[in-house]
PDB file of C-alpha atoms in Angstrom:
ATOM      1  CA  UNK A   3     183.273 -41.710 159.949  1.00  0.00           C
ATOM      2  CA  UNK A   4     182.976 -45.610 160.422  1.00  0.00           C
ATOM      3  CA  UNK A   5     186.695 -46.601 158.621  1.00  0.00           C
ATOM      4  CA  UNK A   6     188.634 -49.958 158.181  1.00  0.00           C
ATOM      5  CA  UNK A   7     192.784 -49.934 158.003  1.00  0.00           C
ATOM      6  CA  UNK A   8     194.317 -52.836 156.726  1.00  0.00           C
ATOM      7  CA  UNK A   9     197.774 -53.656 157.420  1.00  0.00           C
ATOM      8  CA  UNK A  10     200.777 -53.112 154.654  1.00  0.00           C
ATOM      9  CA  UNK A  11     201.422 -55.221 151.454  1.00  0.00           C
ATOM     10  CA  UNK A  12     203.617 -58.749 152.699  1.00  0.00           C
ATOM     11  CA  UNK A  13     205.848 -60.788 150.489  1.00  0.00           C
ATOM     12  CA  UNK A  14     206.303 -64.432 152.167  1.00  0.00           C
ATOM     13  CA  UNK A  15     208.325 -67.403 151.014  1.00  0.00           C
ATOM     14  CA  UNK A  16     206.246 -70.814 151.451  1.00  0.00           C
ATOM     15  CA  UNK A  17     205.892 -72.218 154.552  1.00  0.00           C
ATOM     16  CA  UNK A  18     206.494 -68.836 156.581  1.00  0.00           C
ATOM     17  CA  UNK A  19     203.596 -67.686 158.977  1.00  0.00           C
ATOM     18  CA  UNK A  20     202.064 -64.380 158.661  1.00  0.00           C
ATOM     19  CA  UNK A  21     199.586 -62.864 160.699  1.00  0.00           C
ATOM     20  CA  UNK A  22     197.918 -59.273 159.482  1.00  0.00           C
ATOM     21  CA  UNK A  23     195.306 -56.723 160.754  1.00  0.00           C
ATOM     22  CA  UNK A  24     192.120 -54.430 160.414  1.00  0.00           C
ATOM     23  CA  UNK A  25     191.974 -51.716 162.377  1.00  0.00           C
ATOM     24  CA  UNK A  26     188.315 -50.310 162.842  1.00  0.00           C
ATOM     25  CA  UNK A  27     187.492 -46.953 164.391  1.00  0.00           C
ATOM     26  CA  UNK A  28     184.521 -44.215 164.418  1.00  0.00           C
ATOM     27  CA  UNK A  29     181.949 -47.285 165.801  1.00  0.00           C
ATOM     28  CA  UNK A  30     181.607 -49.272 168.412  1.00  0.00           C
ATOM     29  CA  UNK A  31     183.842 -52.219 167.203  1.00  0.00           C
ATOM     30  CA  UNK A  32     182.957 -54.936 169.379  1.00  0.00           C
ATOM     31  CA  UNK A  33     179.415 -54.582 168.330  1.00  0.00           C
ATOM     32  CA  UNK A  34     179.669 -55.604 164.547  1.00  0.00           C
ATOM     33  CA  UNK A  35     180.899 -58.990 163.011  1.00  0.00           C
ATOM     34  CA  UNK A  36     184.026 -58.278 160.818  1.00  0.00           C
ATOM     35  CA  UNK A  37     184.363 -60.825 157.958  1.00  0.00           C
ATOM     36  CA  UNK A  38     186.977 -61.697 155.801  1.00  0.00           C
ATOM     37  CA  UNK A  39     187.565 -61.856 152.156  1.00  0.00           C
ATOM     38  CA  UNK A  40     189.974 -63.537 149.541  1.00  0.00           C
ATOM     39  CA  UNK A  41     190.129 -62.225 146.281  1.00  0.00           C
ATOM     40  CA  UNK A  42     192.903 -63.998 144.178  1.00  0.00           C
ATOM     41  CA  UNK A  43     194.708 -62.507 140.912  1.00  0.00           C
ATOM     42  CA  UNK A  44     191.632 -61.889 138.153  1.00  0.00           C
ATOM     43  CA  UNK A  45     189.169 -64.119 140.026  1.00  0.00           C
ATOM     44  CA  UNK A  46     186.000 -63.255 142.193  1.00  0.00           C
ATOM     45  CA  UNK A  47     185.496 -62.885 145.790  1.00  0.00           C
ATOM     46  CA  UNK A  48     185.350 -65.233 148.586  1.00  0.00           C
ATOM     47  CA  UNK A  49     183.861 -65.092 151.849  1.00  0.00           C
ATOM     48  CA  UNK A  50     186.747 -66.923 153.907  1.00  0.00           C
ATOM     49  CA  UNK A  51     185.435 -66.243 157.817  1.00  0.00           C
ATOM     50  CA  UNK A  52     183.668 -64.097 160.256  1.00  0.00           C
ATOM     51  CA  UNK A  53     184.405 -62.726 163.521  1.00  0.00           C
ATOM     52  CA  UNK A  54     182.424 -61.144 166.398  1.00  0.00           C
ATOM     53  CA  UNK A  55     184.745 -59.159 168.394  1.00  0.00           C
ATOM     54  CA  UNK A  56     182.000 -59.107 171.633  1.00  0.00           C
ATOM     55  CA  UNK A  57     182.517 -62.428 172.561  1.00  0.00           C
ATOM     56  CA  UNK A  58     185.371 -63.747 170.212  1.00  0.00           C
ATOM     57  CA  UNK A  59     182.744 -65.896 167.947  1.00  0.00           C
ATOM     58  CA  UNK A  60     184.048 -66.928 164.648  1.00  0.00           C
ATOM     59  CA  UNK A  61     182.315 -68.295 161.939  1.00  0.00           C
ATOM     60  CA  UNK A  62     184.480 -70.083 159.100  1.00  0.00           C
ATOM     61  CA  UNK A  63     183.923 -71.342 155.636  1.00  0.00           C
ATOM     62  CA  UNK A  64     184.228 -75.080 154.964  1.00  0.00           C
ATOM     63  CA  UNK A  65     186.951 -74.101 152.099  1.00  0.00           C
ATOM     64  CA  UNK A  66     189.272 -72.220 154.753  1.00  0.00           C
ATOM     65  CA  UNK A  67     189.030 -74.060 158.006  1.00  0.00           C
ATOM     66  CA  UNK A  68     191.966 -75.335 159.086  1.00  0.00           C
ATOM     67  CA  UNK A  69     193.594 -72.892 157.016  1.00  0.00           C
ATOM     68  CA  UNK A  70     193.255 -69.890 158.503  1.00  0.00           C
ATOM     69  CA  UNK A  71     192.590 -68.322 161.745  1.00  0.00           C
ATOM     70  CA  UNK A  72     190.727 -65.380 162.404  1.00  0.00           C
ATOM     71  CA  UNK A  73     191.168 -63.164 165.774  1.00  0.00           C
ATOM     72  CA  UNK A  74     191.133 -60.148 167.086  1.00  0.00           C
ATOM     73  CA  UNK A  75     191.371 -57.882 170.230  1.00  0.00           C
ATOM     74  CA  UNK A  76     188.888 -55.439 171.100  1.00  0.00           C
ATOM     75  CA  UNK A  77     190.847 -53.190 173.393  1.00  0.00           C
ATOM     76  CA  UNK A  78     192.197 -52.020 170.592  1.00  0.00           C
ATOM     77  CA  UNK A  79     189.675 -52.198 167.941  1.00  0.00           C
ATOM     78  CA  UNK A  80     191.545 -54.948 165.804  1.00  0.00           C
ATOM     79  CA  UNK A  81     191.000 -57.888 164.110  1.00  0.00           C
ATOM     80  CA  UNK A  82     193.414 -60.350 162.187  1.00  0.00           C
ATOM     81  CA  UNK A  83     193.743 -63.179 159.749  1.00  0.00           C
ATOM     82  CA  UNK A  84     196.413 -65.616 159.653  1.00  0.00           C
ATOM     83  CA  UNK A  85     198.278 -68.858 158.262  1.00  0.00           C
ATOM     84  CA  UNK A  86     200.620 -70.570 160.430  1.00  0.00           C
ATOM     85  CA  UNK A  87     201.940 -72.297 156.861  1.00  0.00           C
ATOM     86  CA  UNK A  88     201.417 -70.097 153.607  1.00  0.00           C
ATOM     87  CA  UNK A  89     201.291 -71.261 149.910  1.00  0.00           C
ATOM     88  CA  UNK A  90     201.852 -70.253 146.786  1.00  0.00           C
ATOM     89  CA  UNK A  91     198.229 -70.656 146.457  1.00  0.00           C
ATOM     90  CA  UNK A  92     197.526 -68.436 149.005  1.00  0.00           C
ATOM     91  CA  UNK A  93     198.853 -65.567 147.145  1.00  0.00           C
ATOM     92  CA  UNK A  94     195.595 -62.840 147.088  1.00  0.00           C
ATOM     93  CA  UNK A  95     194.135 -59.769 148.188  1.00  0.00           C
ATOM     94  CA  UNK A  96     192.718 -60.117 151.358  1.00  0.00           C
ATOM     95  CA  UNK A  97     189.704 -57.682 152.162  1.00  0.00           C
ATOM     96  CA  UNK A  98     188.439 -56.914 155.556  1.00  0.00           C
ATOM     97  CA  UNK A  99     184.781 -55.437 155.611  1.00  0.00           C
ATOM     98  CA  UNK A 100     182.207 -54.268 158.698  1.00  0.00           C
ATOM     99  CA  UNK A 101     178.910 -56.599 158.306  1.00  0.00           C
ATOM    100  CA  UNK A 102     177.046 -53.775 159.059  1.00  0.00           C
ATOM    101  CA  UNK A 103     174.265 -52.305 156.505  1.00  0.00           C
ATOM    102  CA  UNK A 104     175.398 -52.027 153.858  1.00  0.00           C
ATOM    103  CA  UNK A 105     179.326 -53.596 154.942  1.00  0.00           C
ATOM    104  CA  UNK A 106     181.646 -51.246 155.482  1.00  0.00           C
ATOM    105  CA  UNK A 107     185.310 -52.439 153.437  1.00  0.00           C
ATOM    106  CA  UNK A 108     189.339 -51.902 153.806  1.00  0.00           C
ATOM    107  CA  UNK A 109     191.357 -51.242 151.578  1.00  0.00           C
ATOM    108  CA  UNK A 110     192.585 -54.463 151.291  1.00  0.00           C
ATOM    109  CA  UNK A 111     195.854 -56.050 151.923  1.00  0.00           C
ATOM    110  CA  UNK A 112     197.943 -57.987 149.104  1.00  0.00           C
ATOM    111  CA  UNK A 113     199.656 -60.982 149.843  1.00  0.00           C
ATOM    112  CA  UNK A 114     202.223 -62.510 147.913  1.00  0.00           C
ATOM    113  CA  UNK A 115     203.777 -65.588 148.667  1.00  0.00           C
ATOM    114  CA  UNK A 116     206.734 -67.125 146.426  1.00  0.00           C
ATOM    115  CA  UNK A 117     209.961 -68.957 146.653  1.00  0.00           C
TER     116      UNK A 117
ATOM    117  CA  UNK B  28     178.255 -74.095 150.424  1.00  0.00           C
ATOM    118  CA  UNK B  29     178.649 -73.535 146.857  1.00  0.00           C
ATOM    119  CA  UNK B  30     179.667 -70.272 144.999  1.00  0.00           C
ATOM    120  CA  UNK B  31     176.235 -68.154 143.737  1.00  0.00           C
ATOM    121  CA  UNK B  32     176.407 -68.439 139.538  1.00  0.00           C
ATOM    122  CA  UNK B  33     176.760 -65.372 137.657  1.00  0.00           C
ATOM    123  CA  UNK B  34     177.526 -64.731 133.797  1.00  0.00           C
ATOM    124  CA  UNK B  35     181.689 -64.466 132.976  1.00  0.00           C
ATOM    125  CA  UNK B  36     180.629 -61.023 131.519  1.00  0.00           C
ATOM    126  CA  UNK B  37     177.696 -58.687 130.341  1.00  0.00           C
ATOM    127  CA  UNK B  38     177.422 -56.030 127.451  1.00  0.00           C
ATOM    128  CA  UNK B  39     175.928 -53.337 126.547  1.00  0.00           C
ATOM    129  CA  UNK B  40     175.787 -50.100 124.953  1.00  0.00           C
ATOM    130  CA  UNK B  41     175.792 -46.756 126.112  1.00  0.00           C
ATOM    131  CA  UNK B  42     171.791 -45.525 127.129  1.00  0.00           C
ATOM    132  CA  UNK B  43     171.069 -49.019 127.287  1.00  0.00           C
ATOM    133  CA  UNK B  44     169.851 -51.742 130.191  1.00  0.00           C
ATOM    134  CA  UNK B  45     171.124 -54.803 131.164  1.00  0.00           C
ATOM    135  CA  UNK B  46     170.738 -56.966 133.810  1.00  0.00           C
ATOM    136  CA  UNK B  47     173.065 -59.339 135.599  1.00  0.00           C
ATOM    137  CA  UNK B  48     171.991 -61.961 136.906  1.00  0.00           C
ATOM    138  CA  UNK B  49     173.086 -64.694 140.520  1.00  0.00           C
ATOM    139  CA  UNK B  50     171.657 -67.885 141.353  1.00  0.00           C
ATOM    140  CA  UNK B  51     172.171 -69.439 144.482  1.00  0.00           C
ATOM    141  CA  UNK B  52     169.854 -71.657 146.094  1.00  0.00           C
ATOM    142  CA  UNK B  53     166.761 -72.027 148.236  1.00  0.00           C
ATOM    143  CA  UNK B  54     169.115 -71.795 151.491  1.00  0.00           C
ATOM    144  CA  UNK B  55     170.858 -68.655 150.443  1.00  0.00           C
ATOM    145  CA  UNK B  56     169.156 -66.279 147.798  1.00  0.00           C
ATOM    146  CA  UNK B  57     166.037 -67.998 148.092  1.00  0.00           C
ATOM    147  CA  UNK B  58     165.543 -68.078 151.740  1.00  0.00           C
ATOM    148  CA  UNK B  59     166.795 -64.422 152.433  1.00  0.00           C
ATOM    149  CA  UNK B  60     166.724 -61.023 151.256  1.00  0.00           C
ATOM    150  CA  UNK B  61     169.888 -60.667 152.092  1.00  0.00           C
ATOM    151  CA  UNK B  62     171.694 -60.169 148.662  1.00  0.00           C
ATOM    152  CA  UNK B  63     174.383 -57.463 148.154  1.00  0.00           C
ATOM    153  CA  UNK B  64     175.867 -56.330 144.575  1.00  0.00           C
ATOM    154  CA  UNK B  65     179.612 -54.994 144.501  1.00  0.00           C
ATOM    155  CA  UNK B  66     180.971 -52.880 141.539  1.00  0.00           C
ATOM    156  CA  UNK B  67     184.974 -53.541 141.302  1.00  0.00           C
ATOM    157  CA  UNK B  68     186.914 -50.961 139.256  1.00  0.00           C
ATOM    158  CA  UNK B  69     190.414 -52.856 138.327  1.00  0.00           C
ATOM    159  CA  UNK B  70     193.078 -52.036 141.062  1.00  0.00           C
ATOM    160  CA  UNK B  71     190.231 -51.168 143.616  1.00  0.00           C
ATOM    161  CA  UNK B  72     188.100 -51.888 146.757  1.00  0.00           C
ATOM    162  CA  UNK B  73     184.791 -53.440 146.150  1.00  0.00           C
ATOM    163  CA  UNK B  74     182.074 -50.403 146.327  1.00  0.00           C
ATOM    164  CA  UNK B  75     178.279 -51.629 147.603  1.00  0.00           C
ATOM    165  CA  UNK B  76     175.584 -50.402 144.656  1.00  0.00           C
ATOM    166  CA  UNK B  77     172.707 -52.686 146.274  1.00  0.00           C
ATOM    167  CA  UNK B  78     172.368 -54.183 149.577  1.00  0.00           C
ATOM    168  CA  UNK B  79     169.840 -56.227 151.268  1.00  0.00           C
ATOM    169  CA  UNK B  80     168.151 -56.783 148.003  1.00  0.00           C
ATOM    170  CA  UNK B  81     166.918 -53.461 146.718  1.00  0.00           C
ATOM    171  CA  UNK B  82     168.618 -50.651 149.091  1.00  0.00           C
ATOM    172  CA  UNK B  83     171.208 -48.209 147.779  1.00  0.00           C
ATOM    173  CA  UNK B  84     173.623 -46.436 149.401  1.00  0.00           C
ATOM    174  CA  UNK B  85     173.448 -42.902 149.516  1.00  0.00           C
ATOM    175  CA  UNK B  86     175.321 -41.681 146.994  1.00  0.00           C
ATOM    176  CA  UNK B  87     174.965 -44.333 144.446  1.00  0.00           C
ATOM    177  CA  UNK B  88     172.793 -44.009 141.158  1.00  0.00           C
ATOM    178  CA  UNK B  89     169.392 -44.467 140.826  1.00  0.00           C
ATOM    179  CA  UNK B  90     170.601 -46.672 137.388  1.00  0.00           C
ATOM    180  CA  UNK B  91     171.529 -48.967 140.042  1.00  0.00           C
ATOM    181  CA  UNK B  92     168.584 -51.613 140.912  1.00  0.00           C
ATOM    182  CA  UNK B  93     167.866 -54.945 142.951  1.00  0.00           C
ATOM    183  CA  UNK B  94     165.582 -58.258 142.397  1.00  0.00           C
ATOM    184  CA  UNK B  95     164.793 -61.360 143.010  1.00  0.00           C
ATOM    185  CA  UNK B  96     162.946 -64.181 141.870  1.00  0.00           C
ATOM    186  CA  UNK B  97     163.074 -67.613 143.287  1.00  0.00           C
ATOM    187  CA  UNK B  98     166.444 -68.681 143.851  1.00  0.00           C
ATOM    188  CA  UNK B  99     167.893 -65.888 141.616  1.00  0.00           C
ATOM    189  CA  UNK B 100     168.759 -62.496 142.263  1.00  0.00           C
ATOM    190  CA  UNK B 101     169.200 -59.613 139.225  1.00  0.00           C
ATOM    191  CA  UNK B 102     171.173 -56.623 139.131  1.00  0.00           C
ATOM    192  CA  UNK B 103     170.003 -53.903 136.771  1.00  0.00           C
ATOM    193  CA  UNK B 104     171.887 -51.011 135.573  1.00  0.00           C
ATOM    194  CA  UNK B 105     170.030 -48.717 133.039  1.00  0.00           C
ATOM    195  CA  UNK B 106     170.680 -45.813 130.967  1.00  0.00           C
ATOM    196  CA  UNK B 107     174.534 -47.639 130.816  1.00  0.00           C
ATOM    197  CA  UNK B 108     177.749 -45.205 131.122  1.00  0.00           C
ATOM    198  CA  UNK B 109     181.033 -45.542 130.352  1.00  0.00           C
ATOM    199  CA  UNK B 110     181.731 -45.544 134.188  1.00  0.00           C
ATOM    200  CA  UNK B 111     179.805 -48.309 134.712  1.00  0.00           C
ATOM    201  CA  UNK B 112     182.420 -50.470 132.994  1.00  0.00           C
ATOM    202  CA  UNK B 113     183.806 -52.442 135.542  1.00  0.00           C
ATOM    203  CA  UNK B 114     183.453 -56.347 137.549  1.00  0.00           C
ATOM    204  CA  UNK B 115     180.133 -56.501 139.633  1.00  0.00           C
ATOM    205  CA  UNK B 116     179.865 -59.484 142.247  1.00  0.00           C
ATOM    206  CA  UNK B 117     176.861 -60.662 144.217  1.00  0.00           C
ATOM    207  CA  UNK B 118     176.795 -61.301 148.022  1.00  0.00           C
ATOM    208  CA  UNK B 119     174.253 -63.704 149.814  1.00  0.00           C
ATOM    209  CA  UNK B 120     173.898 -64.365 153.515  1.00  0.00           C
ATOM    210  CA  UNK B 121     173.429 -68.079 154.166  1.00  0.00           C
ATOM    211  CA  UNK B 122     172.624 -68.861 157.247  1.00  0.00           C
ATOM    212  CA  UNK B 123     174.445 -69.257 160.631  1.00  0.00           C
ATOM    213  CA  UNK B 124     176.629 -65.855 160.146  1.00  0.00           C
ATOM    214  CA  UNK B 125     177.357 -67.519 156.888  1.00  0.00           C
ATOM    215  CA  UNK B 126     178.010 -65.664 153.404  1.00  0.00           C
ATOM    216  CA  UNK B 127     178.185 -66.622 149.846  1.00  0.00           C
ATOM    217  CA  UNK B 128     179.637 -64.738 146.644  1.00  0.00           C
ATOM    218  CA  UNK B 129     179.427 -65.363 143.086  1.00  0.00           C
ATOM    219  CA  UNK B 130     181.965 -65.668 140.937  1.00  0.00           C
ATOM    220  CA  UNK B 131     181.964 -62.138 139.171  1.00  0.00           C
ATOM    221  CA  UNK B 132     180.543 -60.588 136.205  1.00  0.00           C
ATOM    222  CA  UNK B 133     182.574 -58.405 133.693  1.00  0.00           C
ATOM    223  CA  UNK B 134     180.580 -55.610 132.626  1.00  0.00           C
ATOM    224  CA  UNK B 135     181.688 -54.166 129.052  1.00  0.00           C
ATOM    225  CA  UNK B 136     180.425 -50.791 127.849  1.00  0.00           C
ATOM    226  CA  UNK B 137     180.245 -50.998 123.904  1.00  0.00           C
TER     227      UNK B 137
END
């Protein structure tokens, strides 16, 4: 069974850096893109990036460039998303989800970031 | 790389059809069969009810159905339940390992 662990709930204070992870097992993980997804309080969803863990491609939205980074480690089946500065505004859900047909999804990972 | 359109929200009654649906452009929705629709329960993971236009997963209702026209792509959902309350988002590949969503449509059952 193809499955997708997110890492644990984080609460940040601005301007802290935070790094967190999607674990992917029951496939061949370096053989599927993995994408990221930001889905802020009672708004839609956003396709932030893309990553192919093969060859370490990454593919990023105009919006988040420079924002984010996206990585991840195939030895151990894991990819991760993070912000070197967080905001207030970056305060979300963040989903990870298998490009495959149809995408496979985490379970998502909230991120809340106040003073 | 704009956001696909969709209607803030959708209602119906129970038995009945209605159809959502998400606009893009002719280098997203237009140019590729490659249009996804999510059903979000509050609280919850997105769940896949169509993917690459017209496919459902197994396991998912036959209600559940997939179009497209030009630059716009239509979700379906007849014979409307109570369950089917919930927020339904559209997915478009864009080109270059790209993706696009729209912005979300509230489904209400009357």
């Amino acid at each position: 069974e193809v499955q997708l662990v997110q890492s644990g709930p984080e609460m940040k204070k601005p301007g802290e850096s935070l790094k967190i992870s999607c674990k992917g097992s029951g496939y061949n993980f370096a053989t599927y893109w993995i994408a990221w997804v930001r889905q802020m309080p009672g708004k839609g969803l956003e396709w932030m990036a893309s990553f192919y863990p093969g060859d370490s491609d990454t593919r990023y939205s105009p919006s988040f460039q420079g924002h984010v980074t996206i990585s991840g480690d195939k030895s151990t089946s894991t990819a991760y998303l993070q912000w070197s500065s967080l905001k207030a505004s970056d305060t979300a859900m963040y989903y990870c989800a298998r490009q495959s047909s149809p995408w496979n999804w985490g379970q998502g990972t909230l991120v809340a970031v106040s003073s | 790389q704009s956001a696909l359109t969709q209607p803030a929200s959708v209602s119906g009654s129970p038995g009945q059809s209605i159809t959502i649906s998400c606009t893009g452009t002719g280098s997203d929705v237009g140019k590729y069969d490659l249009v996804s629709w999510y059903q979000q329960h509050p609280g919850k993971a997105p769940k896949v009810v169509i993917y690459e236009l017209t496919k459902r997963p197994s396991g998912v209702s036959n209600r559940f159905s997939g179009s497209k026209s030009g630059n716009t792509a239509s979700l379906t959902i007849s014979g409307l339940q109570a369950e089917d309350e919930a927020d339904y988002h559209c997915c478009s590949y864009a080109g270059t390992d790209t993706w696009v969503f729209g912005g979300g449509t509230k489904v209400t059952v009357l």
